[in-house]
Amino acid sequence: MNIWHDLQPDMVRREEYTVFTANSIGSTAILSFDGGTGLLCLDHVGDSNIGASNNTGFLPRTCTQEGLPIETVLLCNAPLPAMTLVRCRPVGLIVLHLEQGGVRKLMLSAACADEFWSACLTVDEIPTAHRKALVRYLRYDQQVIGQPAASIEFQGLEQAEKYFDVCRQDYLLRYCGVRPQENTEAISEDTPAK
């Protein structure tokens, strides 16, 4: 099973979707996604004193410009093990503007099963201290991988939904042969071309 392609299509909708986790709160080992196998692989190990501020993961059945599923930061109070499936709602988008040019985008997703975070509907409702910790960690991680961020911007739900729609359409076109005009009626029917 490749989690990127084999998750049921109806589990990935704009208003609520299933994320598979990669990195756990407090982890210093950063895992990345391998599209060919559908597994996680060790990308790098950070400073033992600086752990991840949030759980992170990926959205199956989406495809970014980099040819990988959408990355997401999970708003959830509990550390979650890698490859856990989590029902989430979109809250916003984080855009890292890189010093060497280009951007890195991460969805902000609230875990539906977390009583505190499931009530968070907008980026503005994320406590300031939590946002600052997330920015500090993202800046640190970008330094470790040699792609420093010049600035980090939080965008709202509308931008997150647009990003999701583009990446969902790219996935459908690339892996299912569904063109945008054929569109959403076929989404529940689609199966990736192997």
Tab-separated table of C-alpha atoms in Angstrom:
chain	number	residue	atom	x	y	z
A	1	MET	CA	0.000	0.000	0.000
A	2	ASN	CA	1.240	3.480	-0.890
A	3	ILE	CA	-0.510	5.895	1.496
A	4	TRP	CA	-0.170	8.729	-1.031
A	5	HIS	CA	-2.319	6.975	-3.638
A	6	ASP	CA	-4.304	4.250	-1.910
A	7	LEU	CA	-6.302	6.237	0.632
A	8	GLN	CA	-10.004	6.370	-0.294
A	9	PRO	CA	-10.701	9.550	-2.344
A	10	ASP	CA	-13.617	10.591	-0.109
A	11	MET	CA	-11.189	10.883	2.826
A	12	VAL	CA	-9.517	13.876	1.157
A	13	ARG	CA	-11.960	16.761	0.819
A	14	ARG	CA	-11.264	20.473	1.066
A	15	GLU	CA	-13.316	20.972	4.251
A	16	GLU	CA	-12.033	17.857	6.071
A	17	TYR	CA	-9.240	15.473	5.153
A	18	THR	CA	-7.044	12.693	6.478
A	19	VAL	CA	-3.394	13.509	7.147
A	20	PHE	CA	-0.690	10.901	7.704
A	21	THR	CA	1.820	12.081	10.259
A	22	ALA	CA	5.575	12.298	9.777
A	23	ASN	CA	7.255	14.153	12.634
A	24	SER	CA	6.142	14.162	16.237
A	25	ILE	CA	6.175	17.053	18.726
A	26	GLY	CA	9.620	17.181	20.336
A	27	SER	CA	11.315	14.987	17.734
A	28	THR	CA	14.790	15.942	16.514
A	29	ALA	CA	14.775	13.329	13.721
A	30	ILE	CA	13.084	14.895	10.689
A	31	LEU	CA	11.352	12.478	8.351
A	32	SER	CA	10.478	13.194	4.737
A	33	PHE	CA	8.134	11.408	2.365
A	34	ASP	CA	9.344	9.021	-0.329
A	35	GLY	CA	6.774	9.109	-3.135
A	36	GLY	CA	7.900	5.894	-4.804
A	37	THR	CA	7.376	3.675	-1.774
A	38	GLY	CA	4.827	5.687	0.193
A	39	LEU	CA	7.097	5.424	3.234
A	40	LEU	CA	8.914	7.947	5.390
A	41	CYS	CA	12.700	8.238	5.356
A	42	LEU	CA	15.131	10.010	7.644
A	43	ASP	CA	15.923	13.396	6.118
A	44	HIS	CA	18.119	14.906	8.823
A	45	VAL	CA	18.692	15.057	12.566
A	46	GLY	CA	18.616	18.429	14.281
A	47	ASP	CA	20.123	19.678	17.516
A	48	SER	CA	19.226	17.404	20.431
A	49	ASN	CA	18.026	20.470	22.395
A	50	ILE	CA	15.590	21.685	19.720
A	51	GLY	CA	12.638	19.424	18.999
A	52	ALA	CA	9.758	19.968	16.593
A	53	SER	CA	7.183	22.433	17.939
A	54	ASN	CA	4.282	20.594	16.269
A	55	ASN	CA	3.381	17.296	14.700
A	56	THR	CA	3.740	17.441	10.928
A	57	GLY	CA	2.419	15.307	8.129
A	58	PHE	CA	1.274	15.049	4.524
A	59	LEU	CA	-2.063	15.100	2.682
A	60	PRO	CA	-2.603	12.024	0.497
A	61	ARG	CA	-3.991	12.434	-3.020
A	62	THR	CA	-2.544	15.935	-3.444
A	63	CYS	CA	0.470	16.982	-5.512
A	64	THR	CA	2.548	20.144	-5.115
A	65	GLN	CA	4.832	21.727	-7.724
A	66	GLU	CA	7.650	19.670	-6.172
A	67	GLY	CA	5.772	16.468	-7.083
A	68	LEU	CA	5.030	15.511	-3.462
A	69	PRO	CA	1.919	15.602	-1.276
A	70	ILE	CA	1.065	18.822	0.570
A	71	GLU	CA	3.051	19.253	3.785
A	72	THR	CA	1.029	20.204	6.839
A	73	VAL	CA	1.604	21.395	10.383
A	74	LEU	CA	-0.880	19.691	12.705
A	75	LEU	CA	-2.440	21.675	15.485
A	76	CYS	CA	-2.734	18.931	18.093
A	77	ASN	CA	-1.659	18.855	21.748
A	78	ALA	CA	-0.475	15.225	21.798
A	79	PRO	CA	2.724	13.941	20.151
A	80	LEU	CA	1.638	11.501	17.430
A	81	PRO	CA	3.728	8.623	16.080
A	82	ALA	CA	4.744	8.617	12.428
A	83	MET	CA	2.236	7.225	9.899
A	84	THR	CA	-0.795	7.883	12.121
A	85	LEU	CA	-3.936	8.815	10.186
A	86	VAL	CA	-5.549	11.970	11.594
A	87	ARG	CA	-8.819	13.618	10.530
A	88	CYS	CA	-8.205	17.361	10.155
A	89	ARG	CA	-9.755	20.635	9.076
A	90	PRO	CA	-7.823	23.385	7.293
A	91	VAL	CA	-7.129	26.520	9.345
A	92	GLY	CA	-4.649	28.425	7.187
A	93	LEU	CA	-1.416	28.357	5.249
A	94	ILE	CA	2.187	29.057	6.221
A	95	VAL	CA	4.353	30.505	3.446
A	96	LEU	CA	8.118	30.514	3.918
A	97	HIS	CA	9.835	32.969	1.565
A	98	LEU	CA	13.338	31.573	1.094
A	99	GLU	CA	16.444	33.761	0.973
A	100	GLN	CA	17.658	32.075	-2.221
A	101	GLY	CA	14.283	32.587	-3.896
A	102	GLY	CA	11.227	30.414	-4.021
A	103	VAL	CA	8.725	29.502	-1.364
A	104	ARG	CA	7.799	26.544	0.795
A	105	LYS	CA	4.112	26.182	1.707
A	106	LEU	CA	2.638	24.223	4.597
A	107	MET	CA	-1.050	23.837	5.385
A	108	LEU	CA	-2.111	24.507	8.963
A	109	SER	CA	-4.496	21.721	9.961
A	110	ALA	CA	-6.498	21.345	13.170
A	111	ALA	CA	-6.894	17.769	14.431
A	112	CYS	CA	-10.643	17.074	14.721
A	113	ALA	CA	-10.128	14.735	17.686
A	114	ASP	CA	-8.286	17.384	19.742
A	115	GLU	CA	-10.903	19.272	21.756
A	116	PHE	CA	-8.829	22.465	22.047
A	117	TRP	CA	-7.584	22.706	18.453
A	118	SER	CA	-10.766	21.486	16.777
A	119	ALA	CA	-12.395	24.725	17.977
A	120	CYS	CA	-9.715	26.788	16.161
A	121	LEU	CA	-11.301	28.075	12.964
A	122	THR	CA	-8.853	30.748	11.781
A	123	VAL	CA	-5.158	31.587	11.929
A	124	ASP	CA	-6.024	34.534	14.177
A	125	GLU	CA	-7.283	32.114	16.846
A	126	ILE	CA	-3.869	30.427	17.181
A	127	PRO	CA	-2.292	31.776	20.384
A	128	THR	CA	0.546	34.240	19.710
A	129	ALA	CA	3.022	32.218	21.794
A	130	HIS	CA	2.249	29.105	19.729
A	131	ARG	CA	2.752	30.976	16.460
A	132	LYS	CA	6.054	32.410	17.671
A	133	ALA	CA	7.302	28.950	18.691
A	134	LEU	CA	6.327	27.574	15.295
A	135	VAL	CA	8.130	30.406	13.467
A	136	ARG	CA	11.273	29.899	15.594
A	137	TYR	CA	11.284	26.184	14.827
A	138	LEU	CA	10.666	26.653	11.086
A	139	ARG	CA	13.495	29.201	10.878
A	140	TYR	CA	15.805	26.788	12.719
A	141	ASP	CA	14.855	23.828	10.499
A	142	GLN	CA	15.339	25.838	7.297
A	143	GLN	CA	18.840	26.809	8.530
A	144	VAL	CA	19.665	23.139	9.183
A	145	ILE	CA	18.751	22.134	5.633
A	146	GLY	CA	20.663	25.087	4.163
A	147	GLN	CA	17.644	26.981	2.813
A	148	PRO	CA	17.137	29.885	5.250
A	149	ALA	CA	13.779	31.645	5.308
A	150	ALA	CA	13.852	35.411	4.705
A	151	SER	CA	10.307	35.725	6.070
A	152	ILE	CA	7.432	33.559	7.254
A	153	GLU	CA	3.855	34.558	6.568
A	154	PHE	CA	0.587	33.170	7.959
A	155	GLN	CA	-2.293	33.244	5.482
A	156	GLY	CA	-5.972	32.570	6.100
A	157	LEU	CA	-8.397	29.775	5.331
A	158	GLU	CA	-9.282	31.088	1.864
A	159	GLN	CA	-5.647	30.887	0.698
A	160	ALA	CA	-5.295	27.426	2.259
A	161	GLU	CA	-8.380	26.181	0.418
A	162	LYS	CA	-7.119	27.602	-2.892
A	163	TYR	CA	-3.758	25.890	-2.377
A	164	PHE	CA	-5.530	22.620	-1.555
A	165	ASP	CA	-7.705	22.889	-4.697
A	166	VAL	CA	-4.694	23.483	-6.974
A	167	CYS	CA	-2.740	20.578	-5.472
A	168	ARG	CA	-5.779	18.290	-5.593
A	169	GLN	CA	-6.375	19.110	-9.274
A	170	ASP	CA	-2.677	18.553	-10.044
A	171	TYR	CA	-2.876	15.151	-8.370
A	172	LEU	CA	-6.010	14.179	-10.316
A	173	LEU	CA	-4.443	15.245	-13.602
A	174	ARG	CA	-1.040	13.659	-12.966
A	175	TYR	CA	-2.108	10.353	-11.420
A	176	CYS	CA	-5.732	9.835	-12.462
A	177	GLY	CA	-5.920	11.498	-15.875
A	178	VAL	CA	-8.812	13.723	-14.733
A	179	ARG	CA	-8.703	17.100	-16.438
A	180	PRO	CA	-10.044	20.195	-14.589
A	181	GLN	CA	-13.134	20.470	-16.820
A	182	GLU	CA	-14.017	16.822	-16.021
A	183	ASN	CA	-13.511	17.850	-12.411
A	184	THR	CA	-15.116	17.068	-9.103
A	185	GLU	CA	-17.905	14.725	-10.198
A	186	ALA	CA	-15.229	12.099	-10.857
A	187	ILE	CA	-13.228	12.664	-7.670
A	188	SER	CA	-14.955	9.900	-5.708
A	189	GLU	CA	-14.424	7.517	-8.601
A	190	ASP	CA	-10.767	8.228	-9.289
A	191	THR	CA	-8.014	5.683	-8.910
A	192	PRO	CA	-4.391	6.442	-9.629
A	193	ALA	CA	-2.778	5.157	-12.775
A	194	LYS	CA	0.037	2.789	-11.763
